[in-house]
Amino acid sequence: MGYTLAVLGCGTMGVAILSGVLSSLEARLSAPLTQKHHSGETEPPSGISTPTASQFLDAPEESLPSRFIATVGREETGRKLKKTFEGLGRFGSDVEVRAGQGNVQAVKEADVILVCSKPNIAKSILLEEGMAEAVKGKLVISICAGVTISQLVSWVPESTKVVRAMPNTPCKIREGMTVVTPVSDALSRTLILNIFTSCGRCRFLEEKYFDACTALAGSGPAFVALVLEAMTDGGVMMGLPRVEALELAAQTLQGTGRMALYAGLHPAQLKDSVTTPGGCTIAGLLTLEDGRVRSTMARAIQVATNQQVFISTLNAETS
């Protein structure tokens, strides 16, 4: 028997994470234990390895959820959410969707609580009447951006284990990157990995790195989308139809990222491997250097990190 997972404030990201877990559970029933998350790919080298969803296949039963409760604020939202889960295979229809004031009861029935609400609502949820008793001794995982461990700890009883996680939007297609604060016990670590590797990759890092991680992985998809759009526009300018230009650019970005992850190649190696003397690549690279693309992108991460530090500080002062 597994545990009961309650997802409080089950919005877009909550649905993405829960969908990944449900899909992985279904794959566990039908796939051989040797199957990999990405068929035909080898595991990344140890230097950059992060666990992938393949570990879900032979995970111990106690580290996997067997019952799911999702809470939302409005009845209409609850009906839509129920339909969404019903379309997610055999496990989706078993998700218990509760609308209105159902958070405390959901936590009472759960073993692990995933808080997915908007950051400014997290405090009111965890301080609801009856919540302190309901959450005692349980594991609470918060994905609320900018809400710190110290804030979360102050809102729950001392016996509650609190973990902070930061997933990004590609979790929607099970290609996400989630950063989680470290946990001490092995079961909780395995349980957390099983949740977040079901929708991408997961890495444990100290909370002091979270502002930079938010900028790099959280804001990163927007930065990459800008590069993708620019590459596509360049192809269109040179005569390619837009649909084909977008496909070429998107697949090139995806393939390059996977070469870095699975082949363990440094970006400089990837760059040099396609740069021949007097060729078109070096001509294009020099143009990018003239435009300070490298430093501009790095500065974008710096500025986004500093802005996240400001937001986190503001949230801490107003909580």
PDB file of C-alpha atoms in Angstrom:
ATOM      1  CA  MET A   1       0.000   0.000   0.000  1.00  0.00           C
ATOM      2  CA  GLY A   2       1.239   3.472  -0.898  1.00  0.00           C
ATOM      3  CA  TYR A   3       0.530   6.827   0.708  1.00  0.00           C
ATOM      4  CA  THR A   4      -2.172   9.467   0.196  1.00  0.00           C
ATOM      5  CA  LEU A   5      -1.085  12.634  -1.622  1.00  0.00           C
ATOM      6  CA  ALA A   6      -3.074  15.850  -1.199  1.00  0.00           C
ATOM      7  CA  VAL A   7      -2.484  18.665  -3.695  1.00  0.00           C
ATOM      8  CA  LEU A   8      -3.729  21.940  -2.220  1.00  0.00           C
ATOM      9  CA  GLY A   9      -4.561  24.710  -4.687  1.00  0.00           C
ATOM     10  CA  CYS A  10      -4.300  22.392  -7.668  1.00  0.00           C
ATOM     11  CA  GLY A  11      -3.797  24.875 -10.490  1.00  0.00           C
ATOM     12  CA  THR A  12      -1.709  24.610 -13.654  1.00  0.00           C
ATOM     13  CA  MET A  13       1.474  23.408 -11.979  1.00  0.00           C
ATOM     14  CA  GLY A  14      -0.369  21.106  -9.603  1.00  0.00           C
ATOM     15  CA  VAL A  15      -2.104  19.474 -12.562  1.00  0.00           C
ATOM     16  CA  ALA A  16       1.233  19.137 -14.380  1.00  0.00           C
ATOM     17  CA  ILE A  17       2.921  17.415 -11.436  1.00  0.00           C
ATOM     18  CA  LEU A  18      -0.022  15.170 -10.652  1.00  0.00           C
ATOM     19  CA  SER A  19      -0.375  14.245 -14.333  1.00  0.00           C
ATOM     20  CA  GLY A  20       3.258  13.163 -14.390  1.00  0.00           C
ATOM     21  CA  VAL A  21       2.795  11.001 -11.297  1.00  0.00           C
ATOM     22  CA  LEU A  22      -0.335   9.372 -12.736  1.00  0.00           C
ATOM     23  CA  SER A  23       1.379   8.683 -16.074  1.00  0.00           C
ATOM     24  CA  SER A  24       4.394   7.174 -14.331  1.00  0.00           C
ATOM     25  CA  LEU A  25       2.182   4.923 -12.227  1.00  0.00           C
ATOM     26  CA  GLU A  26       0.478   3.691 -15.377  1.00  0.00           C
ATOM     27  CA  ALA A  27       3.851   3.094 -17.044  1.00  0.00           C
ATOM     28  CA  ARG A  28       4.993   1.187 -13.962  1.00  0.00           C
ATOM     29  CA  LEU A  29       2.174  -1.315 -14.438  1.00  0.00           C
ATOM     30  CA  SER A  30       2.835  -1.933 -18.119  1.00  0.00           C
ATOM     31  CA  ALA A  31       6.582  -1.431 -18.652  1.00  0.00           C
ATOM     32  CA  PRO A  32       9.499  -3.787 -17.904  1.00  0.00           C
ATOM     33  CA  LEU A  33      11.836  -2.672 -15.112  1.00  0.00           C
ATOM     34  CA  THR A  34      14.669  -2.094 -17.576  1.00  0.00           C
ATOM     35  CA  GLN A  35      12.757   0.511 -19.597  1.00  0.00           C
ATOM     36  CA  LYS A  36      14.322   3.997 -19.578  1.00  0.00           C
ATOM     37  CA  HIS A  37      12.518   7.312 -19.319  1.00  0.00           C
ATOM     38  CA  HIS A  38      13.796   8.347 -22.759  1.00  0.00           C
ATOM     39  CA  SER A  39      13.749   5.289 -24.996  1.00  0.00           C
ATOM     40  CA  GLY A  40      17.042   4.636 -26.755  1.00  0.00           C
ATOM     41  CA  GLU A  41      19.032   7.108 -24.647  1.00  0.00           C
ATOM     42  CA  THR A  42      21.794   6.205 -22.234  1.00  0.00           C
ATOM     43  CA  GLU A  43      21.955   7.555 -18.718  1.00  0.00           C
ATOM     44  CA  PRO A  44      23.868  10.831 -18.357  1.00  0.00           C
ATOM     45  CA  PRO A  45      27.434  10.693 -17.003  1.00  0.00           C
ATOM     46  CA  SER A  46      27.895  10.867 -13.252  1.00  0.00           C
ATOM     47  CA  GLY A  47      29.118  14.472 -13.338  1.00  0.00           C
ATOM     48  CA  ILE A  48      25.721  15.848 -14.326  1.00  0.00           C
ATOM     49  CA  SER A  49      23.430  12.968 -13.492  1.00  0.00           C
ATOM     50  CA  THR A  50      20.053  13.687 -12.009  1.00  0.00           C
ATOM     51  CA  PRO A  51      17.515  10.930 -11.364  1.00  0.00           C
ATOM     52  CA  THR A  52      15.004  10.361 -14.144  1.00  0.00           C
ATOM     53  CA  ALA A  53      11.525   8.849 -14.155  1.00  0.00           C
ATOM     54  CA  SER A  54      12.958   5.413 -14.957  1.00  0.00           C
ATOM     55  CA  GLN A  55      13.502   4.944 -11.202  1.00  0.00           C
ATOM     56  CA  PHE A  56       9.719   5.118 -10.741  1.00  0.00           C
ATOM     57  CA  LEU A  57       9.439   1.683 -12.335  1.00  0.00           C
ATOM     58  CA  ASP A  58      11.098  -0.243  -9.511  1.00  0.00           C
ATOM     59  CA  ALA A  59      10.484   2.138  -6.588  1.00  0.00           C
ATOM     60  CA  PRO A  60       9.321   0.593  -3.282  1.00  0.00           C
ATOM     61  CA  GLU A  61       5.553   0.670  -2.802  1.00  0.00           C
ATOM     62  CA  GLU A  62       5.729   2.850   0.311  1.00  0.00           C
ATOM     63  CA  SER A  63       7.401   5.636  -1.699  1.00  0.00           C
ATOM     64  CA  LEU A  64       4.570   5.820  -4.261  1.00  0.00           C
ATOM     65  CA  PRO A  65       1.146   7.429  -3.862  1.00  0.00           C
ATOM     66  CA  SER A  66      -1.926   5.206  -4.131  1.00  0.00           C
ATOM     67  CA  ARG A  67      -4.625   7.789  -3.367  1.00  0.00           C
ATOM     68  CA  PHE A  68      -4.923  11.363  -4.628  1.00  0.00           C
ATOM     69  CA  ILE A  69      -6.862  14.371  -3.337  1.00  0.00           C
ATOM     70  CA  ALA A  70      -6.855  17.695  -5.213  1.00  0.00           C
ATOM     71  CA  THR A  71      -8.399  20.839  -3.757  1.00  0.00           C
ATOM     72  CA  VAL A  72      -9.513  24.017  -5.528  1.00  0.00           C
ATOM     73  CA  GLY A  73     -11.417  27.097  -4.451  1.00  0.00           C
ATOM     74  CA  ARG A  74     -14.429  27.107  -6.782  1.00  0.00           C
ATOM     75  CA  GLU A  75     -16.999  24.470  -7.729  1.00  0.00           C
ATOM     76  CA  GLU A  76     -16.734  25.337 -11.432  1.00  0.00           C
ATOM     77  CA  THR A  77     -12.967  24.920 -11.320  1.00  0.00           C
ATOM     78  CA  GLY A  78     -13.449  21.603  -9.558  1.00  0.00           C
ATOM     79  CA  ARG A  79     -15.720  20.287 -12.330  1.00  0.00           C
ATOM     80  CA  LYS A  80     -13.207  21.267 -15.001  1.00  0.00           C
ATOM     81  CA  LEU A  81     -10.385  19.697 -13.013  1.00  0.00           C
ATOM     82  CA  LYS A  82     -12.304  16.437 -12.655  1.00  0.00           C
ATOM     83  CA  LYS A  83     -12.762  16.247 -16.427  1.00  0.00           C
ATOM     84  CA  THR A  84      -9.063  16.925 -16.921  1.00  0.00           C
ATOM     85  CA  PHE A  85      -8.052  14.060 -14.652  1.00  0.00           C
ATOM     86  CA  GLU A  86     -10.609  11.690 -16.150  1.00  0.00           C
ATOM     87  CA  GLY A  87      -8.785  12.056 -19.466  1.00  0.00           C
ATOM     88  CA  LEU A  88      -5.474  10.935 -17.971  1.00  0.00           C
ATOM     89  CA  GLY A  89      -5.902   7.172 -18.096  1.00  0.00           C
ATOM     90  CA  ARG A  90      -6.873   4.566 -15.551  1.00  0.00           C
ATOM     91  CA  PHE A  91      -5.608   6.428 -12.478  1.00  0.00           C
ATOM     92  CA  GLY A  92      -6.952   9.863 -13.428  1.00  0.00           C
ATOM     93  CA  SER A  93     -10.564   9.042 -12.671  1.00  0.00           C
ATOM     94  CA  ASP A  94      -9.569   8.035  -9.129  1.00  0.00           C
ATOM     95  CA  VAL A  95      -8.387  11.542  -8.218  1.00  0.00           C
ATOM     96  CA  GLU A  96     -10.709  13.012  -5.585  1.00  0.00           C
ATOM     97  CA  VAL A  97     -11.376  16.647  -6.502  1.00  0.00           C
ATOM     98  CA  ARG A  98     -12.727  18.830  -3.694  1.00  0.00           C
ATOM     99  CA  ALA A  99     -13.874  22.402  -4.113  1.00  0.00           C
ATOM    100  CA  GLY A 100     -14.564  25.064  -1.499  1.00  0.00           C
ATOM    101  CA  GLN A 101     -13.312  24.759   2.056  1.00  0.00           C
ATOM    102  CA  GLY A 102     -11.829  21.261   1.825  1.00  0.00           C
ATOM    103  CA  ASN A 103      -8.172  21.842   2.601  1.00  0.00           C
ATOM    104  CA  VAL A 104      -8.179  20.808   6.254  1.00  0.00           C
ATOM    105  CA  GLN A 105     -10.118  17.607   5.636  1.00  0.00           C
ATOM    106  CA  ALA A 106      -7.856  16.734   2.702  1.00  0.00           C
ATOM    107  CA  VAL A 107      -4.773  17.163   4.889  1.00  0.00           C
ATOM    108  CA  LYS A 108      -6.308  15.041   7.643  1.00  0.00           C
ATOM    109  CA  GLU A 109      -6.679  12.174   5.181  1.00  0.00           C
ATOM    110  CA  ALA A 110      -3.273  12.640   3.524  1.00  0.00           C
ATOM    111  CA  ASP A 111       0.268  11.553   4.395  1.00  0.00           C
ATOM    112  CA  VAL A 112       2.047  13.993   2.069  1.00  0.00           C
ATOM    113  CA  ILE A 113       0.813  17.499   1.251  1.00  0.00           C
ATOM    114  CA  LEU A 114       1.827  19.386  -1.878  1.00  0.00           C
ATOM    115  CA  VAL A 115       1.048  23.109  -1.581  1.00  0.00           C
ATOM    116  CA  CYS A 116       0.592  24.504  -5.108  1.00  0.00           C
ATOM    117  CA  SER A 117      -1.385  27.658  -4.387  1.00  0.00           C
ATOM    118  CA  LYS A 118      -0.366  31.194  -5.264  1.00  0.00           C
ATOM    119  CA  PRO A 119       2.349  32.397  -2.852  1.00  0.00           C
ATOM    120  CA  ASN A 120       0.110  34.993  -1.198  1.00  0.00           C
ATOM    121  CA  ILE A 121      -2.485  32.311  -0.356  1.00  0.00           C
ATOM    122  CA  ALA A 122      -0.126  29.712   1.134  1.00  0.00           C
ATOM    123  CA  LYS A 123      -0.076  31.342   4.558  1.00  0.00           C
ATOM    124  CA  SER A 124      -3.865  31.485   4.854  1.00  0.00           C
ATOM    125  CA  ILE A 125      -4.134  27.823   3.817  1.00  0.00           C
ATOM    126  CA  LEU A 126      -1.585  26.590   6.350  1.00  0.00           C
ATOM    127  CA  LEU A 127      -3.080  28.744   9.109  1.00  0.00           C
ATOM    128  CA  GLU A 128      -6.686  27.634   8.521  1.00  0.00           C
ATOM    129  CA  GLU A 129      -8.541  26.579  11.635  1.00  0.00           C
ATOM    130  CA  GLY A 130      -7.821  22.916  12.315  1.00  0.00           C
ATOM    131  CA  MET A 131      -4.854  22.760   9.922  1.00  0.00           C
ATOM    132  CA  ALA A 132      -2.208  22.673  12.678  1.00  0.00           C
ATOM    133  CA  GLU A 133      -3.626  19.460  14.091  1.00  0.00           C
ATOM    134  CA  ALA A 134      -4.202  17.945  10.641  1.00  0.00           C
ATOM    135  CA  VAL A 135      -0.639  18.534   9.440  1.00  0.00           C
ATOM    136  CA  LYS A 136       1.235  17.276  12.534  1.00  0.00           C
ATOM    137  CA  GLY A 137       4.042  14.830  11.742  1.00  0.00           C
ATOM    138  CA  LYS A 138       3.398  14.948   8.004  1.00  0.00           C
ATOM    139  CA  LEU A 139       5.522  15.978   5.018  1.00  0.00           C
ATOM    140  CA  VAL A 140       4.635  19.317   3.436  1.00  0.00           C
ATOM    141  CA  ILE A 141       6.149  20.186   0.060  1.00  0.00           C
ATOM    142  CA  SER A 142       5.668  23.779  -1.077  1.00  0.00           C
ATOM    143  CA  ILE A 143       6.133  24.927  -4.677  1.00  0.00           C
ATOM    144  CA  CYS A 144       5.064  28.488  -3.838  1.00  0.00           C
ATOM    145  CA  ALA A 145       7.659  30.788  -5.404  1.00  0.00           C
ATOM    146  CA  GLY A 146       9.405  33.094  -2.956  1.00  0.00           C
ATOM    147  CA  VAL A 147       7.925  31.463   0.164  1.00  0.00           C
ATOM    148  CA  THR A 148      10.913  30.457   2.291  1.00  0.00           C
ATOM    149  CA  ILE A 149      11.483  27.467   4.537  1.00  0.00           C
ATOM    150  CA  SER A 150      11.569  29.739   7.595  1.00  0.00           C
ATOM    151  CA  GLN A 151       8.144  31.137   6.683  1.00  0.00           C
ATOM    152  CA  LEU A 152       6.691  27.684   6.109  1.00  0.00           C
ATOM    153  CA  VAL A 153       8.125  26.386   9.391  1.00  0.00           C
ATOM    154  CA  SER A 154       6.515  29.274  11.267  1.00  0.00           C
ATOM    155  CA  TRP A 155       3.081  28.327   9.893  1.00  0.00           C
ATOM    156  CA  VAL A 156       3.093  24.622  10.839  1.00  0.00           C
ATOM    157  CA  PRO A 157       3.712  22.571  14.015  1.00  0.00           C
ATOM    158  CA  GLU A 158       7.271  21.643  14.927  1.00  0.00           C
ATOM    159  CA  SER A 159       6.692  17.970  14.099  1.00  0.00           C
ATOM    160  CA  THR A 160       5.840  18.759  10.466  1.00  0.00           C
ATOM    161  CA  LYS A 161       8.571  18.132   7.903  1.00  0.00           C
ATOM    162  CA  VAL A 162       8.782  21.031   5.461  1.00  0.00           C
ATOM    163  CA  VAL A 163      10.422  20.948   2.033  1.00  0.00           C
ATOM    164  CA  ARG A 164      10.581  23.671  -0.584  1.00  0.00           C
ATOM    165  CA  ALA A 165      10.528  22.803  -4.296  1.00  0.00           C
ATOM    166  CA  MET A 166      10.774  24.914  -7.432  1.00  0.00           C
ATOM    167  CA  PRO A 167       9.509  23.228 -10.621  1.00  0.00           C
ATOM    168  CA  ASN A 168       9.327  25.016 -13.980  1.00  0.00           C
ATOM    169  CA  THR A 169       6.676  25.134 -16.704  1.00  0.00           C
ATOM    170  CA  PRO A 170       8.066  22.323 -18.928  1.00  0.00           C
ATOM    171  CA  CYS A 171       6.777  19.989 -16.205  1.00  0.00           C
ATOM    172  CA  LYS A 172       3.556  20.241 -18.227  1.00  0.00           C
ATOM    173  CA  ILE A 173       5.121  17.995 -20.886  1.00  0.00           C
ATOM    174  CA  ARG A 174       7.221  15.939 -18.428  1.00  0.00           C
ATOM    175  CA  GLU A 175      10.414  17.780 -19.405  1.00  0.00           C
ATOM    176  CA  GLY A 176      10.623  19.985 -16.334  1.00  0.00           C
ATOM    177  CA  MET A 177      13.487  20.875 -14.023  1.00  0.00           C
ATOM    178  CA  THR A 178      12.723  20.900 -10.303  1.00  0.00           C
ATOM    179  CA  VAL A 179      15.033  22.016  -7.520  1.00  0.00           C
ATOM    180  CA  VAL A 180      14.262  20.784  -3.976  1.00  0.00           C
ATOM    181  CA  THR A 181      15.737  21.661  -0.597  1.00  0.00           C
ATOM    182  CA  PRO A 182      17.681  18.732   0.948  1.00  0.00           C
ATOM    183  CA  VAL A 183      15.981  16.153   3.162  1.00  0.00           C
ATOM    184  CA  SER A 184      17.699  13.944   5.708  1.00  0.00           C
ATOM    185  CA  ASP A 185      15.753  10.676   5.697  1.00  0.00           C
ATOM    186  CA  ALA A 186      15.997   8.243   2.779  1.00  0.00           C
ATOM    187  CA  LEU A 187      12.272   7.528   2.430  1.00  0.00           C
ATOM    188  CA  SER A 188      11.311  11.194   2.132  1.00  0.00           C
ATOM    189  CA  ARG A 189      14.088  11.730  -0.407  1.00  0.00           C
ATOM    190  CA  THR A 190      12.907   8.790  -2.512  1.00  0.00           C
ATOM    191  CA  LEU A 191       9.293   9.887  -2.212  1.00  0.00           C
ATOM    192  CA  ILE A 192      10.131  13.427  -3.369  1.00  0.00           C
ATOM    193  CA  LEU A 193      12.228  12.156  -6.272  1.00  0.00           C
ATOM    194  CA  ASN A 194       9.377   9.903  -7.366  1.00  0.00           C
ATOM    195  CA  ILE A 195       7.014  12.879  -7.472  1.00  0.00           C
ATOM    196  CA  PHE A 196       9.216  15.293  -9.378  1.00  0.00           C
ATOM    197  CA  THR A 197      11.144  12.966 -11.688  1.00  0.00           C
ATOM    198  CA  SER A 198       7.764  11.836 -12.998  1.00  0.00           C
ATOM    199  CA  CYS A 199       7.531  15.211 -14.752  1.00  0.00           C
ATOM    200  CA  GLY A 200      11.182  15.807 -15.648  1.00  0.00           C
ATOM    201  CA  ARG A 201      14.448  16.052 -13.746  1.00  0.00           C
ATOM    202  CA  CYS A 202      15.113  16.809 -10.075  1.00  0.00           C
ATOM    203  CA  ARG A 203      18.083  18.168  -8.143  1.00  0.00           C
ATOM    204  CA  PHE A 204      18.524  18.748  -4.396  1.00  0.00           C
ATOM    205  CA  LEU A 205      20.132  22.112  -3.572  1.00  0.00           C
ATOM    206  CA  GLU A 206      20.393  24.327  -0.504  1.00  0.00           C
ATOM    207  CA  GLU A 207      17.766  27.057  -0.255  1.00  0.00           C
ATOM    208  CA  LYS A 208      20.409  29.783  -0.651  1.00  0.00           C
ATOM    209  CA  TYR A 209      20.583  28.859  -4.348  1.00  0.00           C
ATOM    210  CA  PHE A 210      16.836  29.094  -4.983  1.00  0.00           C
ATOM    211  CA  ASP A 211      16.750  32.701  -6.206  1.00  0.00           C
ATOM    212  CA  ALA A 212      19.348  31.898  -8.872  1.00  0.00           C
ATOM    213  CA  CYS A 213      17.542  28.655  -9.732  1.00  0.00           C
ATOM    214  CA  THR A 214      14.298  30.587 -10.127  1.00  0.00           C
ATOM    215  CA  ALA A 215      16.007  32.912 -12.592  1.00  0.00           C
ATOM    216  CA  LEU A 216      17.798  30.150 -14.504  1.00  0.00           C
ATOM    217  CA  ALA A 217      15.184  27.386 -14.616  1.00  0.00           C
ATOM    218  CA  GLY A 218      12.015  29.293 -13.754  1.00  0.00           C
ATOM    219  CA  SER A 219      12.516  32.333 -15.993  1.00  0.00           C
ATOM    220  CA  GLY A 220      14.790  30.392 -18.362  1.00  0.00           C
ATOM    221  CA  PRO A 221      11.991  29.061 -20.611  1.00  0.00           C
ATOM    222  CA  ALA A 222      11.073  32.680 -21.461  1.00  0.00           C
ATOM    223  CA  PHE A 223      14.697  33.480 -22.323  1.00  0.00           C
ATOM    224  CA  VAL A 224      15.035  30.357 -24.466  1.00  0.00           C
ATOM    225  CA  ALA A 225      11.698  31.126 -26.155  1.00  0.00           C
ATOM    226  CA  LEU A 226      13.103  34.524 -27.160  1.00  0.00           C
ATOM    227  CA  VAL A 227      16.150  32.833 -28.702  1.00  0.00           C
ATOM    228  CA  LEU A 228      13.871  30.300 -30.413  1.00  0.00           C
ATOM    229  CA  GLU A 229      11.738  33.088 -31.865  1.00  0.00           C
ATOM    230  CA  ALA A 230      14.821  34.967 -33.068  1.00  0.00           C
ATOM    231  CA  MET A 231      16.267  31.868 -34.764  1.00  0.00           C
ATOM    232  CA  THR A 232      12.909  31.236 -36.415  1.00  0.00           C
ATOM    233  CA  ASP A 233      12.716  34.831 -37.645  1.00  0.00           C
ATOM    234  CA  GLY A 234      16.206  34.472 -39.101  1.00  0.00           C
ATOM    235  CA  GLY A 235      15.121  31.411 -41.046  1.00  0.00           C
ATOM    236  CA  VAL A 236      12.029  33.225 -42.321  1.00  0.00           C
ATOM    237  CA  MET A 237      14.157  36.195 -43.355  1.00  0.00           C
ATOM    238  CA  MET A 238      16.260  33.855 -45.474  1.00  0.00           C
ATOM    239  CA  GLY A 239      13.236  32.384 -47.223  1.00  0.00           C
ATOM    240  CA  LEU A 240      12.100  29.435 -45.086  1.00  0.00           C
ATOM    241  CA  PRO A 241       8.363  28.995 -44.411  1.00  0.00           C
ATOM    242  CA  ARG A 242       7.649  29.901 -40.778  1.00  0.00           C
ATOM    243  CA  VAL A 243       6.318  26.482 -39.766  1.00  0.00           C
ATOM    244  CA  GLU A 244       9.414  24.715 -41.052  1.00  0.00           C
ATOM    245  CA  ALA A 245      11.728  27.399 -39.631  1.00  0.00           C
ATOM    246  CA  LEU A 246      10.194  26.952 -36.176  1.00  0.00           C
ATOM    247  CA  GLU A 247      10.494  23.168 -36.390  1.00  0.00           C
ATOM    248  CA  LEU A 248      14.167  23.351 -37.390  1.00  0.00           C
ATOM    249  CA  ALA A 249      14.987  25.859 -34.645  1.00  0.00           C
ATOM    250  CA  ALA A 250      13.041  24.059 -31.904  1.00  0.00           C
ATOM    251  CA  GLN A 251      14.481  20.646 -32.691  1.00  0.00           C
ATOM    252  CA  THR A 252      17.983  22.137 -32.849  1.00  0.00           C
ATOM    253  CA  LEU A 253      17.607  23.632 -29.370  1.00  0.00           C
ATOM    254  CA  GLN A 254      16.150  20.404 -27.992  1.00  0.00           C
ATOM    255  CA  GLY A 255      18.848  18.247 -29.571  1.00  0.00           C
ATOM    256  CA  THR A 256      21.657  20.487 -28.355  1.00  0.00           C
ATOM    257  CA  GLY A 257      20.315  20.424 -24.796  1.00  0.00           C
ATOM    258  CA  ARG A 258      20.109  16.643 -24.802  1.00  0.00           C
ATOM    259  CA  MET A 259      23.661  16.355 -26.114  1.00  0.00           C
ATOM    260  CA  ALA A 260      24.796  18.381 -23.105  1.00  0.00           C
ATOM    261  CA  LEU A 261      22.729  16.277 -20.679  1.00  0.00           C
ATOM    262  CA  TYR A 262      23.179  12.767 -22.057  1.00  0.00           C
ATOM    263  CA  ALA A 263      26.531  12.936 -23.859  1.00  0.00           C
ATOM    264  CA  GLY A 264      28.081  15.107 -21.151  1.00  0.00           C
ATOM    265  CA  LEU A 265      29.487  17.590 -23.655  1.00  0.00           C
ATOM    266  CA  HIS A 266      30.499  21.062 -22.488  1.00  0.00           C
ATOM    267  CA  PRO A 267      28.761  23.855 -24.448  1.00  0.00           C
ATOM    268  CA  ALA A 268      32.152  24.932 -25.789  1.00  0.00           C
ATOM    269  CA  GLN A 269      32.702  21.409 -27.151  1.00  0.00           C
ATOM    270  CA  LEU A 270      29.313  21.463 -28.824  1.00  0.00           C
ATOM    271  CA  LYS A 271      30.085  24.842 -30.351  1.00  0.00           C
ATOM    272  CA  ASP A 272      33.544  23.864 -31.576  1.00  0.00           C
ATOM    273  CA  SER A 273      32.339  20.560 -33.039  1.00  0.00           C
ATOM    274  CA  VAL A 274      30.300  22.389 -35.686  1.00  0.00           C
ATOM    275  CA  THR A 275      32.716  25.274 -36.270  1.00  0.00           C
ATOM    276  CA  THR A 276      34.993  24.749 -39.264  1.00  0.00           C
ATOM    277  CA  PRO A 277      37.690  27.184 -40.502  1.00  0.00           C
ATOM    278  CA  GLY A 278      36.225  29.792 -42.787  1.00  0.00           C
ATOM    279  CA  GLY A 279      32.749  28.292 -42.464  1.00  0.00           C
ATOM    280  CA  CYS A 280      29.296  29.740 -41.951  1.00  0.00           C
ATOM    281  CA  THR A 281      29.165  28.824 -38.247  1.00  0.00           C
ATOM    282  CA  ILE A 282      32.179  30.911 -37.229  1.00  0.00           C
ATOM    283  CA  ALA A 283      30.814  33.826 -39.250  1.00  0.00           C
ATOM    284  CA  GLY A 284      27.528  33.618 -37.377  1.00  0.00           C
ATOM    285  CA  LEU A 285      29.270  33.198 -34.010  1.00  0.00           C
ATOM    286  CA  LEU A 286      31.321  36.343 -34.539  1.00  0.00           C
ATOM    287  CA  THR A 287      28.105  38.236 -35.272  1.00  0.00           C
ATOM    288  CA  LEU A 288      26.629  36.973 -32.006  1.00  0.00           C
ATOM    289  CA  GLU A 289      29.773  38.033 -30.131  1.00  0.00           C
ATOM    290  CA  ASP A 290      29.552  41.463 -31.751  1.00  0.00           C
ATOM    291  CA  GLY A 291      26.019  41.684 -30.368  1.00  0.00           C
ATOM    292  CA  ARG A 292      27.219  40.647 -26.886  1.00  0.00           C
ATOM    293  CA  VAL A 293      24.715  37.796 -26.832  1.00  0.00           C
ATOM    294  CA  ARG A 294      26.802  35.778 -24.368  1.00  0.00           C
ATOM    295  CA  SER A 295      27.145  38.544 -21.766  1.00  0.00           C
ATOM    296  CA  THR A 296      23.588  39.786 -22.310  1.00  0.00           C
ATOM    297  CA  MET A 297      22.142  36.339 -21.589  1.00  0.00           C
ATOM    298  CA  ALA A 298      24.321  35.951 -18.492  1.00  0.00           C
ATOM    299  CA  ARG A 299      23.271  39.415 -17.303  1.00  0.00           C
ATOM    300  CA  ALA A 300      19.632  38.471 -17.818  1.00  0.00           C
ATOM    301  CA  ILE A 301      20.096  35.642 -15.300  1.00  0.00           C
ATOM    302  CA  GLN A 302      21.821  38.055 -12.919  1.00  0.00           C
ATOM    303  CA  VAL A 303      19.062  40.676 -13.152  1.00  0.00           C
ATOM    304  CA  ALA A 304      16.303  38.078 -12.817  1.00  0.00           C
ATOM    305  CA  THR A 305      18.036  36.624  -9.745  1.00  0.00           C
ATOM    306  CA  ASN A 306      18.312  40.033  -8.104  1.00  0.00           C
ATOM    307  CA  GLN A 307      14.638  40.709  -8.813  1.00  0.00           C
ATOM    308  CA  GLN A 308      13.706  37.377  -7.226  1.00  0.00           C
ATOM    309  CA  VAL A 309      15.791  38.269  -4.153  1.00  0.00           C
ATOM    310  CA  PHE A 310      13.814  41.521  -3.901  1.00  0.00           C
ATOM    311  CA  ILE A 311      10.485  39.679  -4.237  1.00  0.00           C
ATOM    312  CA  SER A 312      11.485  37.097  -1.634  1.00  0.00           C
ATOM    313  CA  THR A 313      12.547  39.829   0.783  1.00  0.00           C
ATOM    314  CA  LEU A 314       9.295  41.709   0.238  1.00  0.00           C
ATOM    315  CA  ASN A 315       7.263  38.546   0.839  1.00  0.00           C
ATOM    316  CA  ALA A 316       9.183  37.832   4.047  1.00  0.00           C
ATOM    317  CA  GLU A 317       8.528  41.355   5.353  1.00  0.00           C
ATOM    318  CA  THR A 318       4.800  41.220   4.640  1.00  0.00           C
ATOM    319  CA  SER A 319       4.188  37.680   5.900  1.00  0.00           C
TER     320      SER A 319
END
